[in-house]
Coordinates of C-alpha atoms in Angstrom, one line a residue:
M99 CA 2.2 39.1 27.8
A100 CA 0.7 39.4 31.4
Y101 CA -2.5 37.4 32.5
F102 CA -4.2 37.1 35.7
L103 CA -6.3 34.4 36.9
A104 CA -9.9 35.0 37.8
N105 CA -11.4 33.2 40.7
D106 CA -13.1 30.7 38.5
N107 CA -9.6 29.9 37.0
V108 CA -10.0 31.6 33.7
K109 CA -7.0 33.2 32.3
I110 CA -7.5 37.0 31.4
F111 CA -5.2 39.0 29.5
Y112 CA -4.2 42.6 30.7
E113 CA -1.7 45.4 30.2
V114 CA -0.6 48.2 32.2
K115 CA 1.2 51.2 31.1
G116 CA 2.2 54.4 33.0
E117 CA 2.0 55.5 36.6
G118 CA -0.3 57.6 38.6
K119 CA -4.2 57.5 39.2
P120 CA -5.4 54.2 37.9
I121 CA -7.8 54.1 34.9
I122 CA -9.4 50.9 33.8
F123 CA -10.8 50.8 30.3
I124 CA -13.4 48.1 29.5
H125 CA -14.0 47.4 25.8
G126 CA -17.6 46.5 24.3
W127 CA -19.0 43.7 22.8
T128 CA -16.8 41.7 20.1
C129 CA -13.9 44.0 20.6
N130 CA -10.5 43.8 22.7
H131 CA -8.1 45.9 24.8
S132 CA -6.5 47.4 21.7
F133 CA -9.5 49.5 20.8
F134 CA -8.3 52.0 23.5
K135 CA -4.7 52.1 22.0
K136 CA -5.1 56.0 21.3
Q137 CA -6.1 56.6 25.0
V138 CA -3.3 54.4 26.4
E139 CA -0.7 56.3 24.3
T140 CA -1.8 59.7 25.6
L141 CA -3.1 59.1 29.0
S142 CA -0.3 56.7 30.1
K143 CA 2.1 59.7 30.2
N144 CA 0.3 60.8 33.4
Y145 CA -1.8 58.0 34.6
K146 CA -1.7 54.3 35.1
V147 CA -3.6 52.9 32.4
I148 CA -5.0 49.3 32.4
T149 CA -6.6 47.7 29.6
Y150 CA -7.7 43.9 29.3
D151 CA -9.5 41.5 27.1
L152 CA -12.8 40.3 28.5
R153 CA -13.1 36.6 28.9
G154 CA -13.9 35.2 25.6
H155 CA -12.4 38.1 23.8
G156 CA -9.0 39.0 22.3
V157 CA -6.3 36.6 23.7
S158 CA -8.0 36.1 27.0
E159 CA -9.2 32.4 27.5
R160 CA -12.3 31.4 25.7
P161 CA -14.4 29.4 28.2
E162 CA -17.6 27.7 27.4
N163 CA -19.2 29.2 30.7
G164 CA -19.2 32.5 32.6
L165 CA -19.8 34.6 29.5
T166 CA -22.2 36.8 31.5
M167 CA -22.4 40.3 32.8
D168 CA -22.3 38.9 36.4
R169 CA -19.0 36.9 35.9
M170 CA -17.4 39.6 33.8
A171 CA -18.1 42.2 36.7
K172 CA -16.3 39.8 39.1
D173 CA -13.5 39.7 36.7
V174 CA -13.1 43.5 37.0
R175 CA -12.9 43.0 40.8
D176 CA -10.4 40.3 40.5
L177 CA -8.2 42.6 38.3
I178 CA -8.4 45.4 40.7
E179 CA -7.5 43.0 43.5
H180 CA -4.8 41.5 41.6
L181 CA -3.1 44.9 40.9
N182 CA -4.0 46.2 44.4
L183 CA -5.7 49.2 43.1
S184 CA -7.8 51.8 44.9
D185 CA -9.4 55.1 43.9
V186 CA -9.9 53.6 40.3
T187 CA -11.6 55.3 37.4
L188 CA -13.6 52.8 35.6
A189 CA -14.5 53.7 32.0
G190 CA -16.7 51.4 29.9
W191 CA -17.8 51.5 26.3
S192 CA -21.0 49.9 25.3
M193 CA -21.2 46.4 26.9
G194 CA -18.3 47.8 29.2
T195 CA -20.8 50.3 30.5
T196 CA -23.2 47.3 31.2
I197 CA -20.3 45.5 33.2
I198 CA -19.8 48.7 35.3
L199 CA -23.2 48.7 36.1
E200 CA -23.2 45.1 37.2
Y201 CA -20.0 45.9 39.3
V202 CA -22.1 48.5 41.0
R203 CA -24.8 46.0 41.7
Q204 CA -22.5 43.4 43.2
F205 CA -19.8 45.7 44.9
A206 CA -21.3 49.4 45.0
C207 CA -18.5 51.8 44.3
D208 CA -16.1 50.1 46.4
K209 CA -12.4 50.8 45.2
L210 CA -13.7 53.4 42.7
S211 CA -13.1 57.1 42.5
N212 CA -14.8 57.9 39.1
I213 CA -17.0 56.3 36.5
C214 CA -17.1 57.0 32.8
F215 CA -19.9 55.6 30.6
I216 CA -19.4 55.5 26.8
D217 CA -22.4 55.5 24.6
M218 CA -24.8 53.0 26.3
T219 CA -28.1 52.7 27.7
P220 CA -28.8 50.9 31.3
K221 CA -31.4 48.6 29.6
V222 CA -30.9 47.1 26.2
V223 CA -34.5 46.0 25.4
A224 CA -37.5 48.5 25.3
E225 CA -40.6 47.4 26.9
G226 CA -43.7 48.8 28.7
N227 CA -42.8 52.4 29.5
W228 CA -39.2 52.2 28.7
H229 CA -38.6 53.5 25.2
M230 CA -34.8 54.2 25.6
G231 CA -33.3 50.7 24.8
L232 CA -30.5 50.2 22.4
F233 CA -31.3 52.0 19.1
G234 CA -34.2 53.7 21.0
E235 CA -37.0 51.2 20.5
F236 CA -35.3 47.8 20.4
S237 CA -38.1 45.3 21.2
H238 CA -37.9 41.8 22.5
K239 CA -38.7 40.6 18.8
D240 CA -35.7 42.6 17.7
N241 CA -33.5 41.2 20.2
L242 CA -34.5 37.7 19.3
N243 CA -34.0 38.3 15.7
H244 CA -30.5 39.8 16.3
I245 CA -29.6 36.8 18.4
A246 CA -30.8 34.5 15.6
N247 CA -28.6 36.5 13.0
V248 CA -25.6 36.6 15.1
A249 CA -25.8 32.6 15.8
G250 CA -26.7 31.9 12.1
D251 CA -24.4 34.0 10.2
W252 CA -21.9 35.9 12.3
P253 CA -19.7 37.1 9.3
K254 CA -22.8 38.4 7.5
V255 CA -23.7 40.4 10.8
I256 CA -20.1 41.9 11.0
E257 CA -20.8 43.6 7.6
S258 CA -23.3 45.9 8.7
F259 CA -22.4 46.1 12.5
V260 CA -18.9 47.6 12.0
P261 CA -20.0 50.5 9.8
S262 CA -22.7 51.2 12.2
L263 CA -20.2 52.2 15.0
F264 CA -19.1 55.1 13.1
A265 CA -20.9 58.6 12.3
T266 CA -21.9 58.9 8.8
S267 CA -21.1 62.5 8.4
G268 CA -18.0 62.6 10.6
C269 CA -14.5 61.9 9.7
R270 CA -14.8 58.3 8.8
I271 CA -11.0 57.2 8.7
K272 CA -10.9 54.1 6.4
E273 CA -7.9 52.7 8.2
D274 CA -9.7 52.9 11.3
M275 CA -12.8 51.1 9.9
D276 CA -10.6 48.4 8.2
W277 CA -8.9 47.8 11.4
V278 CA -12.2 47.3 13.3
F279 CA -13.3 45.0 10.7
E280 CA -10.2 42.9 11.0
E281 CA -10.4 42.6 15.0
V282 CA -14.1 42.0 15.2
R283 CA -13.5 39.0 12.7
K284 CA -11.4 37.2 15.3
N285 CA -14.5 36.5 17.6
T286 CA -15.9 33.2 18.4
P287 CA -19.5 32.8 17.6
H288 CA -20.7 31.3 20.9
V289 CA -18.9 33.9 22.9
V290 CA -20.6 36.8 21.2
V291 CA -24.0 35.2 21.3
D292 CA -23.6 34.3 25.1
C293 CA -22.6 37.9 26.1
W294 CA -25.4 39.5 23.9
V295 CA -27.8 37.3 25.7
S296 CA -26.6 38.1 29.0
M297 CA -26.3 41.8 28.3
S298 CA -29.7 42.2 26.7
N299 CA -31.7 40.5 29.5
K300 CA -30.2 42.8 32.1
D301 CA -31.9 46.0 33.5
Y302 CA -29.6 48.4 35.4
R303 CA -31.8 51.4 35.9
E304 CA -32.1 50.9 39.6
E305 CA -28.2 51.0 39.9
L306 CA -28.0 54.5 38.6
S307 CA -29.2 56.1 41.7
K308 CA -26.8 53.8 43.6
I309 CA -23.7 55.3 42.0
T310 CA -21.7 57.5 44.7
V311 CA -18.9 58.7 42.7
P312 CA -18.6 61.3 40.0
T313 CA -19.8 60.0 36.8
L314 CA -19.1 61.2 33.1
I315 CA -21.6 60.1 30.5
T316 CA -20.5 60.5 26.8
R317 CA -22.3 59.9 23.6
G318 CA -21.8 60.4 19.8
E319 CA -24.5 62.7 18.4
E320 CA -25.0 60.3 15.6
S321 CA -24.7 57.3 17.6
A322 CA -27.4 54.7 16.4
F323 CA -26.9 52.9 19.7
C324 CA -27.7 55.5 22.5
T325 CA -30.2 58.3 22.3
K326 CA -30.0 61.6 23.5
E327 CA -33.0 61.0 25.8
T328 CA -31.2 58.0 27.4
C329 CA -28.2 60.3 28.4
E330 CA -30.7 62.8 29.9
Y331 CA -32.4 60.0 31.8
M332 CA -29.0 58.8 33.1
E333 CA -27.7 62.1 34.0
K334 CA -30.8 62.9 36.1
E335 CA -30.8 59.6 37.9
I336 CA -27.2 59.7 38.7
K337 CA -26.3 61.9 41.8
N338 CA -23.1 63.6 40.6
A339 CA -23.1 63.2 36.6
K340 CA -21.8 65.3 33.6
W341 CA -22.9 64.5 30.0
I342 CA -21.1 65.3 27.0
D343 CA -22.2 64.8 23.4
Y344 CA -19.7 64.5 20.7
S345 CA -20.7 66.1 17.4
K346 CA -20.0 64.1 14.1
C347 CA -19.4 61.1 16.1
G348 CA -21.1 57.8 16.4
H349 CA -20.8 54.9 18.9
I350 CA -17.0 54.6 18.8
L351 CA -16.6 58.3 19.8
F352 CA -13.3 57.7 21.5
M353 CA -11.7 56.7 18.3
E354 CA -13.4 59.3 16.1
E355 CA -12.6 62.2 18.4
T356 CA -9.5 60.8 20.3
E357 CA -8.2 64.3 21.3
K358 CA -11.4 65.6 22.6
F359 CA -12.3 62.4 24.4
N360 CA -8.8 62.1 26.2
K361 CA -8.9 65.8 27.1
D362 CA -12.5 65.4 28.5
I363 CA -11.7 62.4 30.7
V364 CA -8.5 64.0 32.1
E365 CA -10.4 67.2 33.1
F366 CA -13.3 65.0 34.6
I367 CA -10.8 63.0 36.8
E368 CA -8.8 66.1 37.9
K369 CA -12.1 68.1 38.6

């Protein structure tokens, strides 16, 4: 098992498979590197595919501090420098998208050649004239209630959270959902609370116009997390963006429509 040491001395697990142009996949809240196993299997035949466990997740160290988007973006930078990478495609799912946007805030698009956003809004909480938060109208009150529920009874939250990742009309593969349940249950409550608090307090709308590399925006048509209007907004704000919707898919579209997603990201990188 390979680890790199972030510059605040936290051990972070990573895997590298294949050779070629580098792709780093960044998983979402409560998940881990193995969620991209179907991408690694296919894409590593022609690309250098890097997956890793965010601090506090998977088999990475679970510190008490640094469980923020600011620090996690620095971890991405540390990983890129550890592997001496350039011309990287960064692909982030859900909170992974938030981490990429924080990377853009701190480092612009240095070392990057492409970005892929997977089913996520640039601002979680809806307020004022912003109506494209998580689940559309996700208010401050909704957010506080969610944090209280996660902190108070994480196992109960899991029972509704995991099914919400999948489309209801699509091909819900029981084995996939059972596996996701098993992986999500491995989390530590203080980690998921701290990460959510950090993510939900961020606003990355201004970062969209600062993206200077080609960007692929993907969304599941039945996603409860990211609205069609959100993707239209992001596509308009990013200078060189392409948006793809996945029919009969939810938030976890890359697992539900693996073959199409893998094909789309290859075509995007090679364009």
